[in-house]
mmCIF file with all atom_site columns, C-alpha atoms and ligand atoms in Angstrom:
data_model
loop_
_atom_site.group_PDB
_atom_site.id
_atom_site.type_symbol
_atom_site.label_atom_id
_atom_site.label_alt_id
_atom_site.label_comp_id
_atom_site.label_asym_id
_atom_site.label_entity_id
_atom_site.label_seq_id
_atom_site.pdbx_PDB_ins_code
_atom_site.Cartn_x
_atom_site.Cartn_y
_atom_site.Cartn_z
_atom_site.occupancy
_atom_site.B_iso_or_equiv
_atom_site.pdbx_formal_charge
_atom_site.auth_seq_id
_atom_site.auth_comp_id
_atom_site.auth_asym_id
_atom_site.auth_atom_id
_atom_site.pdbx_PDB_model_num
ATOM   1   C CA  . UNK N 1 1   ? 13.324  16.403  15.639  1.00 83.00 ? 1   UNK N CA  1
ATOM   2   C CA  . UNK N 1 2   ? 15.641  13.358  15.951  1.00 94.00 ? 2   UNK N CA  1
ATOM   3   C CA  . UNK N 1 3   ? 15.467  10.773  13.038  1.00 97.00 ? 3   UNK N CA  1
ATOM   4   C CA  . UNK N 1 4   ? 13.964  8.133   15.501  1.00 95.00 ? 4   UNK N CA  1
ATOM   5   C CA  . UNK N 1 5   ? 11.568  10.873  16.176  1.00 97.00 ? 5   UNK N CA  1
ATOM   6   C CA  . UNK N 1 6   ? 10.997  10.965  12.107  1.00 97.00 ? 6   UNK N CA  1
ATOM   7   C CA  . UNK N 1 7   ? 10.656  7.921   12.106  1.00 98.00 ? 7   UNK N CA  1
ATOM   8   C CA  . UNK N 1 8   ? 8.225   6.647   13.872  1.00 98.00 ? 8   UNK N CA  1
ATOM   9   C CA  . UNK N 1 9   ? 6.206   10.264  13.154  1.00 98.00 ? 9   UNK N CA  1
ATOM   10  C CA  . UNK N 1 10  ? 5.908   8.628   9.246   1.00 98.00 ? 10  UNK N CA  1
ATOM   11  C CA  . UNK N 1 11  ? 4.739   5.465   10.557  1.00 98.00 ? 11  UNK N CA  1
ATOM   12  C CA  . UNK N 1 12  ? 1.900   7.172   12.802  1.00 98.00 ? 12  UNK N CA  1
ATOM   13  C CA  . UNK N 1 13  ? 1.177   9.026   9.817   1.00 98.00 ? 13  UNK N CA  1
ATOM   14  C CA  . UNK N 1 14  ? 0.578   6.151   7.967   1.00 98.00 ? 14  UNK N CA  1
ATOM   15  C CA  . UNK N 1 15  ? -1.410  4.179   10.274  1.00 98.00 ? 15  UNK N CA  1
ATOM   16  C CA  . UNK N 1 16  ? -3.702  7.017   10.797  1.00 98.00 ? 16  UNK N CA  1
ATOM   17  C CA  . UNK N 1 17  ? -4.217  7.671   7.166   1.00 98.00 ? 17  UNK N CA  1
ATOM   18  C CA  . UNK N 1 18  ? -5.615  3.810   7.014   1.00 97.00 ? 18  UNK N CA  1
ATOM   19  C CA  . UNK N 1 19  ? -8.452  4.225   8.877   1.00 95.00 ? 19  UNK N CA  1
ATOM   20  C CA  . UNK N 1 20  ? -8.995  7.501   7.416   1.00 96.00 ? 20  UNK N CA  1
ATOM   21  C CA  . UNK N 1 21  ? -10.738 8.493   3.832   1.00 95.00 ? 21  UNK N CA  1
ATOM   22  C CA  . UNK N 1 22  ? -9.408  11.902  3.838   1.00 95.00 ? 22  UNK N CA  1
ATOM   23  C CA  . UNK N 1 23  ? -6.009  11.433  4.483   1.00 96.00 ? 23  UNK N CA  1
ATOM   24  C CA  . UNK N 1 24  ? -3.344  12.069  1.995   1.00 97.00 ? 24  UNK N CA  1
ATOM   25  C CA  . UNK N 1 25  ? -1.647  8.895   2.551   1.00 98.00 ? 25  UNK N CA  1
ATOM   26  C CA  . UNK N 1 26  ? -5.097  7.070   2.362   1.00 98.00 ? 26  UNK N CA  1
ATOM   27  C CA  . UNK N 1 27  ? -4.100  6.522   -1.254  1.00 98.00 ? 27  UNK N CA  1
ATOM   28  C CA  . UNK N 1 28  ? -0.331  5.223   -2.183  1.00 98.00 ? 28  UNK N CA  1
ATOM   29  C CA  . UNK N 1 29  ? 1.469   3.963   -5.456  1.00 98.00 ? 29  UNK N CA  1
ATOM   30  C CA  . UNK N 1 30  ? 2.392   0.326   -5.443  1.00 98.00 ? 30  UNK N CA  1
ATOM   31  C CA  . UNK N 1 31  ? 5.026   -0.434  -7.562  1.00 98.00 ? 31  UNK N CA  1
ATOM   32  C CA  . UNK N 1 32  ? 6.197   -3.840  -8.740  1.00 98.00 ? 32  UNK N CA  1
ATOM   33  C CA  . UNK N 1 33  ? 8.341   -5.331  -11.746 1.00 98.00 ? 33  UNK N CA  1
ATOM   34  C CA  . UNK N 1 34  ? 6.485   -7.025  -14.252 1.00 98.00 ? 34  UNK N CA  1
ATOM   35  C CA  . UNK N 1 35  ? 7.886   -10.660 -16.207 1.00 97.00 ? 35  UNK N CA  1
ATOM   36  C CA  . UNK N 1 36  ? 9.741   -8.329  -18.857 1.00 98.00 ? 36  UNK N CA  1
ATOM   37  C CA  . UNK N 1 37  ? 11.597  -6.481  -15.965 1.00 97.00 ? 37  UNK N CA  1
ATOM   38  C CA  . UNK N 1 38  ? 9.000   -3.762  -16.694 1.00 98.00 ? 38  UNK N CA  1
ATOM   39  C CA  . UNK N 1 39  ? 7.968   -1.756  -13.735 1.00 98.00 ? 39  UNK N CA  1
ATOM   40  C CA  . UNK N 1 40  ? 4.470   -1.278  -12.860 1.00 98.00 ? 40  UNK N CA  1
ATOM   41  C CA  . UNK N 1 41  ? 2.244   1.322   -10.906 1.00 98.00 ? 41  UNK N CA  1
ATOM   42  C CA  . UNK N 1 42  ? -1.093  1.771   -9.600  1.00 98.00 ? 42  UNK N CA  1
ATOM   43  C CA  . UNK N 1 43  ? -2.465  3.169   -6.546  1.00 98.00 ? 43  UNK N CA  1
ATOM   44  C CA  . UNK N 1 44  ? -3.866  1.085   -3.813  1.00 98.00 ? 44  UNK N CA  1
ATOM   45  C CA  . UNK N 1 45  ? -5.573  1.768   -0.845  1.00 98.00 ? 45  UNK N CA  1
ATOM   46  C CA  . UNK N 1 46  ? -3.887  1.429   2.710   1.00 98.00 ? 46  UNK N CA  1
ATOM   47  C CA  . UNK N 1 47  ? -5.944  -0.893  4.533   1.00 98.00 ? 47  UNK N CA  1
ATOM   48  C CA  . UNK N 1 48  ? -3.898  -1.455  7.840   1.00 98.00 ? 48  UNK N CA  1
ATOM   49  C CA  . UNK N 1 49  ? -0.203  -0.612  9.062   1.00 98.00 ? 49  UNK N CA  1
ATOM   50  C CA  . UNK N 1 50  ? 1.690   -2.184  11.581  1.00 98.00 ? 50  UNK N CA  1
ATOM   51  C CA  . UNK N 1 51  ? 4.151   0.645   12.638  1.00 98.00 ? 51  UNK N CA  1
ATOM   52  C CA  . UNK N 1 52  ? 6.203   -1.845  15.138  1.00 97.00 ? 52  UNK N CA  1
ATOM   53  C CA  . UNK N 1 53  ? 6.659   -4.470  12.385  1.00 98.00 ? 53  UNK N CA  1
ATOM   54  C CA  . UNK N 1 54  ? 6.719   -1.665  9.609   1.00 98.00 ? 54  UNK N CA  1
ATOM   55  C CA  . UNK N 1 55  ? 4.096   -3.309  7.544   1.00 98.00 ? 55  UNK N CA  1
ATOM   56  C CA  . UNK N 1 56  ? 1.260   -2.382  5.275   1.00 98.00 ? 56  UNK N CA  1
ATOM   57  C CA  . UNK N 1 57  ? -1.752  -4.243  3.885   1.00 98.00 ? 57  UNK N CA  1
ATOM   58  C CA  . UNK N 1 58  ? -3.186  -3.754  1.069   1.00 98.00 ? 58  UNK N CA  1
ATOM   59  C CA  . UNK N 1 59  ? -6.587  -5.829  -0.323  1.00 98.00 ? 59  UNK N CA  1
ATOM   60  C CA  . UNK N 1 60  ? -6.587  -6.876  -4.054  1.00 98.00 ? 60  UNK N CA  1
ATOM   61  C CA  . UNK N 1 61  ? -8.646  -9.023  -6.777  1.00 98.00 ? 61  UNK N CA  1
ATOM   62  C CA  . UNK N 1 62  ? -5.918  -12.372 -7.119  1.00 98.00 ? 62  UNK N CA  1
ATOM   63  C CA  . UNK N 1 63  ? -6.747  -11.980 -10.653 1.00 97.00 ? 63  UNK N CA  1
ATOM   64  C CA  . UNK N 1 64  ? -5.268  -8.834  -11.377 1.00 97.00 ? 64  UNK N CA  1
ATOM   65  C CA  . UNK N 1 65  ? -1.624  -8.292  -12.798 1.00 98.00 ? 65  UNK N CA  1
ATOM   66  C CA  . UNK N 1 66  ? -0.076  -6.862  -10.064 1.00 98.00 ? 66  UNK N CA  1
ATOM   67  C CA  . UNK N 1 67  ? -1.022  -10.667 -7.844  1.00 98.00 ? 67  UNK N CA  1
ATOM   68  C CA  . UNK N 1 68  ? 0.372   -12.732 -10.776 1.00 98.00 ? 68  UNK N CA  1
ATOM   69  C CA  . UNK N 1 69  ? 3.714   -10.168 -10.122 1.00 98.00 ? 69  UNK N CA  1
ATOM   70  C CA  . UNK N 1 70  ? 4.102   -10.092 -7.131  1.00 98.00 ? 70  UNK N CA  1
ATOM   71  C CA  . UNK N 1 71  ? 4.184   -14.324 -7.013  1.00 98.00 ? 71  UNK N CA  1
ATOM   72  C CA  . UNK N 1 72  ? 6.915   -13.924 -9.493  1.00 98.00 ? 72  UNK N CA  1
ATOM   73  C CA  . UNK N 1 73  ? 8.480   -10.971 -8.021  1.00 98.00 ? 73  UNK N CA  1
ATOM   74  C CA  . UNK N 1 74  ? 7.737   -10.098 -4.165  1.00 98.00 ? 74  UNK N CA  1
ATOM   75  C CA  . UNK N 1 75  ? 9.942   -6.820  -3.778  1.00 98.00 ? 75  UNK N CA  1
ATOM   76  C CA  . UNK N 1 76  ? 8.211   -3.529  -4.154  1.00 98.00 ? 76  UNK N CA  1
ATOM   77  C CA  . UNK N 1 77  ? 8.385   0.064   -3.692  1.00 98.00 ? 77  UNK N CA  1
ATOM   78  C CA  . UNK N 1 78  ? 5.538   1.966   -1.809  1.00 98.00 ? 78  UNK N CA  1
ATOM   79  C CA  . UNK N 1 79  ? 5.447   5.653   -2.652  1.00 98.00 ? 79  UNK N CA  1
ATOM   80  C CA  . UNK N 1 80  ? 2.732   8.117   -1.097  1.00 98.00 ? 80  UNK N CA  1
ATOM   81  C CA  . UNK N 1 81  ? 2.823   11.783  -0.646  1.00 98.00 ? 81  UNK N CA  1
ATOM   82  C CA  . UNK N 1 82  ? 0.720   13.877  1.846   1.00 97.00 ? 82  UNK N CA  1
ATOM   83  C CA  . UNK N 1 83  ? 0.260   17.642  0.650   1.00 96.00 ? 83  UNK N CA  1
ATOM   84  C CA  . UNK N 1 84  ? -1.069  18.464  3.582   1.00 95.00 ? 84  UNK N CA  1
ATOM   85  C CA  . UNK N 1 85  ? 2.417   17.770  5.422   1.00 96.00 ? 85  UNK N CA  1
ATOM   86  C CA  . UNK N 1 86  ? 4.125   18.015  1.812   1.00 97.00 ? 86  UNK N CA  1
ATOM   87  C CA  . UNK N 1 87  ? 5.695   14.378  2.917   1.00 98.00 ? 87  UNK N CA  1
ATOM   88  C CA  . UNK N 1 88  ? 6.710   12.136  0.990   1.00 98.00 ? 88  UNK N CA  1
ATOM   89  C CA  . UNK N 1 89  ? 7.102   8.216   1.700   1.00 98.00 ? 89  UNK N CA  1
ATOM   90  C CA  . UNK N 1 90  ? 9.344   6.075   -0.751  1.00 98.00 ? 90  UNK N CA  1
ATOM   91  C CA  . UNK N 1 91  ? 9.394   2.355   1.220   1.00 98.00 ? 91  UNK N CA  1
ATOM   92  C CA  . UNK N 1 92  ? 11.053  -0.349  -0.749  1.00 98.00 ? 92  UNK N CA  1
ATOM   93  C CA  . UNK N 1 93  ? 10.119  -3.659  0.386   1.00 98.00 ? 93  UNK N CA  1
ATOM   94  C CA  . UNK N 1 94  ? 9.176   -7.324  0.082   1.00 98.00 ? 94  UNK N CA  1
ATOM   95  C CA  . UNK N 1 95  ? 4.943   -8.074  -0.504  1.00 98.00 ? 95  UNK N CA  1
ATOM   96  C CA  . UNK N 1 96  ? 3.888   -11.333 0.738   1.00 98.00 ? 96  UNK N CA  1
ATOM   97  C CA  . UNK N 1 97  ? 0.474   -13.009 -0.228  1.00 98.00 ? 97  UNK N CA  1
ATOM   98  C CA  . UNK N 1 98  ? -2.459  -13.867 1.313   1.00 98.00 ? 98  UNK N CA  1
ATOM   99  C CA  . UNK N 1 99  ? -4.888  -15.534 -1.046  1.00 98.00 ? 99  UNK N CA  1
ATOM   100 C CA  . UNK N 1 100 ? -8.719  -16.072 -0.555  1.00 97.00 ? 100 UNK N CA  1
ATOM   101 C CA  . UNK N 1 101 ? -7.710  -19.291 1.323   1.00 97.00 ? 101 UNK N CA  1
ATOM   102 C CA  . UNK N 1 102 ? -5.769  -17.848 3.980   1.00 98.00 ? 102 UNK N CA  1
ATOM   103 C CA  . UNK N 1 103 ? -6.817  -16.511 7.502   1.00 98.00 ? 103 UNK N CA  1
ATOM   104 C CA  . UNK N 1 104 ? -5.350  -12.919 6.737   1.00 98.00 ? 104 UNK N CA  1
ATOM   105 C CA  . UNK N 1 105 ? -7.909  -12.801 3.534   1.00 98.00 ? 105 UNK N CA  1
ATOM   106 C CA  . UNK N 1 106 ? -10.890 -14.185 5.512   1.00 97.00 ? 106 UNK N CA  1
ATOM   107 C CA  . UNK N 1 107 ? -10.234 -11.391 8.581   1.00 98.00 ? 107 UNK N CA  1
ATOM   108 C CA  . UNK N 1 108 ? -10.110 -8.908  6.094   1.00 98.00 ? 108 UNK N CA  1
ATOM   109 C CA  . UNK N 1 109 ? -13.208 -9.656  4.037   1.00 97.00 ? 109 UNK N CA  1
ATOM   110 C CA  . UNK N 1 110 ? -15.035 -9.775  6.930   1.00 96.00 ? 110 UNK N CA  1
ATOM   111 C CA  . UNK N 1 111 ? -14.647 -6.058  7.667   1.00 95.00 ? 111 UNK N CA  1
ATOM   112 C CA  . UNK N 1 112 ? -15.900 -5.013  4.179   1.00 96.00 ? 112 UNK N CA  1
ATOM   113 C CA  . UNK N 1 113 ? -19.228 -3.495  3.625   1.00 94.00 ? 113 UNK N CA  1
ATOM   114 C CA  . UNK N 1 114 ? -21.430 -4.732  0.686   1.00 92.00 ? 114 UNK N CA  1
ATOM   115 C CA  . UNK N 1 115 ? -20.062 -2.306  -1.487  1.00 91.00 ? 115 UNK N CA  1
ATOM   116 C CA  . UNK N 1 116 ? -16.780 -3.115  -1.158  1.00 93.00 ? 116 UNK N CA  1
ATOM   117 C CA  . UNK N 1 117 ? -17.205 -6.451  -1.788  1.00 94.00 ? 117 UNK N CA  1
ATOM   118 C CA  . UNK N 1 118 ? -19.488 -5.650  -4.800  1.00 92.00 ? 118 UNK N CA  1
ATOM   119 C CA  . UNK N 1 119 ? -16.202 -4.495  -6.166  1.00 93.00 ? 119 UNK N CA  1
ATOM   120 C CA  . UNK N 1 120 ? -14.750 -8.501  -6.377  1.00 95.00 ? 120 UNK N CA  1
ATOM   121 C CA  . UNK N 1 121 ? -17.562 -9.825  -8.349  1.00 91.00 ? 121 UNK N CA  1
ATOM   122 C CA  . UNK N 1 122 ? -16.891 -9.266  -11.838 1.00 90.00 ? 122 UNK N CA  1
ATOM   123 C CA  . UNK N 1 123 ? -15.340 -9.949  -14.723 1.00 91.00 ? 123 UNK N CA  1
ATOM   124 C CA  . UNK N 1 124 ? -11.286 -10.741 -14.662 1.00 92.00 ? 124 UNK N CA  1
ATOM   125 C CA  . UNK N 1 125 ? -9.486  -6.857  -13.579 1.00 93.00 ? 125 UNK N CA  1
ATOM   126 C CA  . UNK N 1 126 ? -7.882  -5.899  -16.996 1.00 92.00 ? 126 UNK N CA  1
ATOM   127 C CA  . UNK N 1 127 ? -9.921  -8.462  -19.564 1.00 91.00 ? 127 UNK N CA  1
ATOM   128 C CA  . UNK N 1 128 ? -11.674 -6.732  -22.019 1.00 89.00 ? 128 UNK N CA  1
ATOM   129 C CA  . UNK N 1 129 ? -15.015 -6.140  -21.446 1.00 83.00 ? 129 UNK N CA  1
ATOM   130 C CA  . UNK N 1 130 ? -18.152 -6.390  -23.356 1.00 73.00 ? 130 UNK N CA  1
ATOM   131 C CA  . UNK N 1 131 ? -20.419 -3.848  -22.475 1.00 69.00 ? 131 UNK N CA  1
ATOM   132 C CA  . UNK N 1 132 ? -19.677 -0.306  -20.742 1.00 66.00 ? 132 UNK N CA  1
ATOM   133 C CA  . UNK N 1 133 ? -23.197 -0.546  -19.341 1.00 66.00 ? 133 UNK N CA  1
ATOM   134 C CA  . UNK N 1 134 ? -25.001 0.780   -16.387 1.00 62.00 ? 134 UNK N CA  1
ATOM   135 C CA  . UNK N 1 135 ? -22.959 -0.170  -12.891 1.00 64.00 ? 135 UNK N CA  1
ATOM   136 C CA  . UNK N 1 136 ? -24.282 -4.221  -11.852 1.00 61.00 ? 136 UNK N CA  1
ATOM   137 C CA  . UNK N 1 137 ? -26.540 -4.192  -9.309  1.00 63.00 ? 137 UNK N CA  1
ATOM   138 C CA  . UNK N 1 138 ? -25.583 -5.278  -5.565  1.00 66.00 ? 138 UNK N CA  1
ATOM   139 C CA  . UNK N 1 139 ? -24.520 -8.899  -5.939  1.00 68.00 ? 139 UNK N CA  1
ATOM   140 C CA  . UNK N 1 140 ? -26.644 -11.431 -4.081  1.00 74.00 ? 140 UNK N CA  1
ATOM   141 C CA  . UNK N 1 141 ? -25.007 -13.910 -1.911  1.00 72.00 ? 141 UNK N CA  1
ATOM   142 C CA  . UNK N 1 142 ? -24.035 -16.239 -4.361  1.00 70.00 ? 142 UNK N CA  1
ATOM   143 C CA  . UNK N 1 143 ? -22.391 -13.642 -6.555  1.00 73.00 ? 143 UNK N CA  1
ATOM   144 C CA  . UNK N 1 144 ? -20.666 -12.359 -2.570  1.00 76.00 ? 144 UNK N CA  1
ATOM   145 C CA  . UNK N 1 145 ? -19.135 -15.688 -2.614  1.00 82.00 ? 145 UNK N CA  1
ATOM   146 C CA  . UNK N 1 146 ? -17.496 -15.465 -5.757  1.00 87.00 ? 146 UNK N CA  1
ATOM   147 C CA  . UNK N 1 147 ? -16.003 -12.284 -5.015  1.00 92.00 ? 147 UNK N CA  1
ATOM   148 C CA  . UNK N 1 148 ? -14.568 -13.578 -1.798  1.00 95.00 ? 148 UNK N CA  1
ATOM   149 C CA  . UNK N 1 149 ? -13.001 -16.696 -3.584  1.00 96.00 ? 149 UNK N CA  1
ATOM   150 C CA  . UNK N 1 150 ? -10.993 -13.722 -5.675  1.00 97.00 ? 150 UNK N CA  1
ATOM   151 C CA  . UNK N 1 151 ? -10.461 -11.597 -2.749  1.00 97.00 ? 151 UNK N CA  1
ATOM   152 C CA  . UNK N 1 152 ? -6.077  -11.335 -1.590  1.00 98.00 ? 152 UNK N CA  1
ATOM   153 C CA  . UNK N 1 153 ? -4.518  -9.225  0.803   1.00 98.00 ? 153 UNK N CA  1
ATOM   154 C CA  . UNK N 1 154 ? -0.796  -8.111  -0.228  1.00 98.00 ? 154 UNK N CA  1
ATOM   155 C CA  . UNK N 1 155 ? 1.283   -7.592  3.442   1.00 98.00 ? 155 UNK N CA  1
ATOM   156 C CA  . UNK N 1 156 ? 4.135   -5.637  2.303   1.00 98.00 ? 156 UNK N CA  1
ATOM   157 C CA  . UNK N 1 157 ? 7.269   -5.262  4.756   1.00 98.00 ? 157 UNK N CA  1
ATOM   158 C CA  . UNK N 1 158 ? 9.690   -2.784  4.906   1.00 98.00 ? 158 UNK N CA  1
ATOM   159 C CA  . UNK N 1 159 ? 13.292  -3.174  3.814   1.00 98.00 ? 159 UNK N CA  1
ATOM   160 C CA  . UNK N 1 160 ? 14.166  0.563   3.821   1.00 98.00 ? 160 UNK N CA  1
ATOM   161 C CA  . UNK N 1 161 ? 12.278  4.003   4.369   1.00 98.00 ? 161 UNK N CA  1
ATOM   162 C CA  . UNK N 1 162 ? 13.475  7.143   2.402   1.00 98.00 ? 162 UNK N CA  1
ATOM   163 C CA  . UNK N 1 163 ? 12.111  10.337  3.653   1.00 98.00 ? 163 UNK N CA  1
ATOM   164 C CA  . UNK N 1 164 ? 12.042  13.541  2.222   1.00 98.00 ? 164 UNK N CA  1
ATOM   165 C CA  . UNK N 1 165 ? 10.088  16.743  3.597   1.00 98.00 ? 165 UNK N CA  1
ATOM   166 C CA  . UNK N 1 166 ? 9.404   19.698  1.075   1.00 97.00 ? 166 UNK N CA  1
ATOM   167 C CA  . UNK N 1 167 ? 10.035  22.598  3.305   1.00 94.00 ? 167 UNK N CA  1
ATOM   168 C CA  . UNK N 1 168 ? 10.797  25.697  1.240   1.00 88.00 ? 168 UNK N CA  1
ATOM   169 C CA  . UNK N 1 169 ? 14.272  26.855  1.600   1.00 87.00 ? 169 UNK N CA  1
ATOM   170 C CA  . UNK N 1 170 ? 15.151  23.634  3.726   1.00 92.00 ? 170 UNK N CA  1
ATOM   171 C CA  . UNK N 1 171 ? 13.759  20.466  2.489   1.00 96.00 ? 171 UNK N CA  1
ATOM   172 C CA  . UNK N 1 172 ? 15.090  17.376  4.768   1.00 97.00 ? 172 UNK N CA  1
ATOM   173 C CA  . UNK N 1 173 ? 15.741  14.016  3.792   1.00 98.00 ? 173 UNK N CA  1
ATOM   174 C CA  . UNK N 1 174 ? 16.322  11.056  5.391   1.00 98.00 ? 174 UNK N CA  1
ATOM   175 C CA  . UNK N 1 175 ? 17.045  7.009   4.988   1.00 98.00 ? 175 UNK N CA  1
ATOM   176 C CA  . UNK N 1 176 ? 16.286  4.395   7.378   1.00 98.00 ? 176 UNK N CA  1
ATOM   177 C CA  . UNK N 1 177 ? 16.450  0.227   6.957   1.00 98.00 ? 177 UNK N CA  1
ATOM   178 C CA  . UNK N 1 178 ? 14.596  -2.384  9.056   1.00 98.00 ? 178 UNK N CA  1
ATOM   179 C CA  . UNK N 1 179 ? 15.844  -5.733  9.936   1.00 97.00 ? 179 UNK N CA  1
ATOM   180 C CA  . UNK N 1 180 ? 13.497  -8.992  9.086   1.00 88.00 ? 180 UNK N CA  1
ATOM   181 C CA  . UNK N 1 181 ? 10.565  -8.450  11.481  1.00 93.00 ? 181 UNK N CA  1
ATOM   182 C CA  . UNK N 1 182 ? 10.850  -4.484  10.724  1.00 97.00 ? 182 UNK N CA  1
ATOM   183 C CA  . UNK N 1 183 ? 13.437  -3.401  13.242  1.00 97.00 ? 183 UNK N CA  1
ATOM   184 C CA  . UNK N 1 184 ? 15.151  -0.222  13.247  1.00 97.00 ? 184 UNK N CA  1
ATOM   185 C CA  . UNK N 1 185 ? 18.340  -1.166  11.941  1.00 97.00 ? 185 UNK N CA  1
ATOM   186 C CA  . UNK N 1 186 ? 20.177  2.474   10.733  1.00 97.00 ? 186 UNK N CA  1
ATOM   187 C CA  . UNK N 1 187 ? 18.602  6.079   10.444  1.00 98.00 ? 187 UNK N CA  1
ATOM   188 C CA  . UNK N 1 188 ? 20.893  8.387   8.651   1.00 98.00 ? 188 UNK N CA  1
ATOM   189 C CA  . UNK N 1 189 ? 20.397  11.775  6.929   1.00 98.00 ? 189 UNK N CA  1
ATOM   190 C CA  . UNK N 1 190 ? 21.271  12.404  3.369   1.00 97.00 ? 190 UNK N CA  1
ATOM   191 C CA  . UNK N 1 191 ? 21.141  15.422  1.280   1.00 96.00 ? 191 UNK N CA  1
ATOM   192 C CA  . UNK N 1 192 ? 17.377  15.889  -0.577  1.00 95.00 ? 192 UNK N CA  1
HETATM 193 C C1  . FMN D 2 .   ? -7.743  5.941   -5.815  1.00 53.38 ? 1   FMN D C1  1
HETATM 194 C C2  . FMN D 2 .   ? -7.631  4.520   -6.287  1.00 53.38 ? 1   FMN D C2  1
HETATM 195 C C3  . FMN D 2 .   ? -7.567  3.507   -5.359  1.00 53.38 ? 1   FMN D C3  1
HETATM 196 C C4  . FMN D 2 .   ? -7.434  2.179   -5.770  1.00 53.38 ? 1   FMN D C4  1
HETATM 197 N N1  . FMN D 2 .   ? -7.338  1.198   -4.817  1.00 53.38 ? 1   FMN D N1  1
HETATM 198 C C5  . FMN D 2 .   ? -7.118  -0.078  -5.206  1.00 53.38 ? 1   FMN D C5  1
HETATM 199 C C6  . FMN D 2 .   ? -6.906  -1.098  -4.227  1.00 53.38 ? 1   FMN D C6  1
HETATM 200 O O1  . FMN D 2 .   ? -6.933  -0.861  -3.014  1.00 53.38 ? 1   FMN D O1  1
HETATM 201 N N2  . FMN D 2 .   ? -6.657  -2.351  -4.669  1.00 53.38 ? 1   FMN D N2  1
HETATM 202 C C7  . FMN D 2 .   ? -6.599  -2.647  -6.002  1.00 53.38 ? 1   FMN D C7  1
HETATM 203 O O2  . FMN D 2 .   ? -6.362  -3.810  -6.314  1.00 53.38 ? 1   FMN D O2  1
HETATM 204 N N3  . FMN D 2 .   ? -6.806  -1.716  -6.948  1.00 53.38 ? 1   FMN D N3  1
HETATM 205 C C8  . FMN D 2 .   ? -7.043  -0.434  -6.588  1.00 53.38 ? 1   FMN D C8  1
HETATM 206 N N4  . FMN D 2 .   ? -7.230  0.542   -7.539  1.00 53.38 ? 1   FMN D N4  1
HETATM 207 C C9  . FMN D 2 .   ? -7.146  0.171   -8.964  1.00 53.38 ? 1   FMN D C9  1
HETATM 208 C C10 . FMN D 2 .   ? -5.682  0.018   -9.344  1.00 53.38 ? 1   FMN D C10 1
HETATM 209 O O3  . FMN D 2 .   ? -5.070  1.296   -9.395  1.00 53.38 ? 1   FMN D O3  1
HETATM 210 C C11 . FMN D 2 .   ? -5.466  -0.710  -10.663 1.00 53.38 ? 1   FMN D C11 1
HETATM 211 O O4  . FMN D 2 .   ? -6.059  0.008   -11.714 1.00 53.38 ? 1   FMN D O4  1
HETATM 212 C C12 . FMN D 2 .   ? -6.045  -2.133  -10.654 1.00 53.38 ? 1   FMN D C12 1
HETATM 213 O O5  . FMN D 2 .   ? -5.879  -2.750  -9.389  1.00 53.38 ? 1   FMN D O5  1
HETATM 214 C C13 . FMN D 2 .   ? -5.360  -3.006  -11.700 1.00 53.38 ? 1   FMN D C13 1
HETATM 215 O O6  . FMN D 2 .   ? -3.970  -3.061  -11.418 1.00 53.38 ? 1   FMN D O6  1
HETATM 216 P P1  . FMN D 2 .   ? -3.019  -4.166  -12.064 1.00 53.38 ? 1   FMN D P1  1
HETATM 217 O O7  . FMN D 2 .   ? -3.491  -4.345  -13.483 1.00 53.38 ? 1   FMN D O7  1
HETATM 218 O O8  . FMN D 2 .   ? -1.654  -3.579  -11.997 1.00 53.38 ? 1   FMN D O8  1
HETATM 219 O O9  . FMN D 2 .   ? -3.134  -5.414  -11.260 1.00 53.38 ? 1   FMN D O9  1
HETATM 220 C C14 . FMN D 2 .   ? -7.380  1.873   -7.147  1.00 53.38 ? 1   FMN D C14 1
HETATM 221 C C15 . FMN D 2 .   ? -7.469  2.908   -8.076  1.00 53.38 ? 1   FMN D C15 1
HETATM 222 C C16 . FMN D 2 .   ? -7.592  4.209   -7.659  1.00 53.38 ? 1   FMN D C16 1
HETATM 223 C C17 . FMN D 2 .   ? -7.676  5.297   -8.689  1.00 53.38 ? 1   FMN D C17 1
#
């Protein structure tokens, strides 16, 4: 396969696996750097991916950490693995912010089912908490609107791409970087 053929293979890959549970990119570490220069991972859920403007979203509670980090510190690194393909994905990039205010957040929210949103409505992600009771029940519509007003979506956009593909005897890696609005810029092999 050519790299442009790579290429845009990872990105269809990564699409797919956002509107689908079972795929092994579903799931991907987001990495960002924390205000001691500490860096800090957790995994995320790919919502959506733009494979023409190589970008990803990714819905968070503003409350947590990671939004408070990112405001300080937009440039991340993106890491999933599929072990069904036994690809990995390693994009470094820059995470812009959409808080519950913005048009991004209220398109989003308006996809989620109940349950998902149930998920906004508690306490502060992190803070201590004071009971490890029985689940909440479904929130009500007043509690729905609370967890909207904490509801962000994190667009990250690509920088670079570094692939590598476990093959045994063979494994293949390769580096690509995007201009501003995710263009192709250079594809280039490298040794894995
Ligand atoms: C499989 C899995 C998927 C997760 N998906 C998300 C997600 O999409 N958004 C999110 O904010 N947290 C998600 N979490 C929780 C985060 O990993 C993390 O614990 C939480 O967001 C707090 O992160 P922070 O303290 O760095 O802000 C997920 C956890 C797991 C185990």
């Amino acid at each position: 396969m050519m790299l442009s053929e790579i290429e845009a293979a990872g990105w269809a890959a990564l699409r797919q696996a956002a509107g689908d549970p079972q795929s092994g990119f579903r799931c991907v570490t987001l990495c960002t750097v924390d205000a001691e220069g500490a860096p800090q991972a957790r995994m995320v859920v790919l919502r959506a991916c733009d494979p023409a403007r190589r970008t990803l979203d990714i819905h968070t509670d503003v409350r947590s950490p990671k939004w408070a980090e990112l405001t300080a510190a937009p440039r991340v690194t993106v890491l999933g693995y599929c072990p069904q393909t036994r690809l990995q994905l390693r994009l470094i990039g820059t995470a812009t912010l959409h808080g519950p205010d913005s048009p991004a957040a209220a398109a989003a929210w308006a996809t989620l089912p109940p349950w998902t949103r149930s998920t906004y409505t508690g306490g502060p992600p992190g803070d201590e908490r004071a009971f490890a009771g029985a689940a909440a029940p479904m929130p009500g519509a007043a509690e729905e609107g609370a967890g909207r007003a904490c509801f962000g979506v994190i667009v990250v956009q690509a920088t670079a791409l570094d692939w590598f593909q476990l093959q045994r005897q063979d494994n293949r890696r390769a580096r690509f970087s995007y201009g501003p609005e995710g263009a192709l810029m250079a594809a280039v092999w490298v040794n894995p």
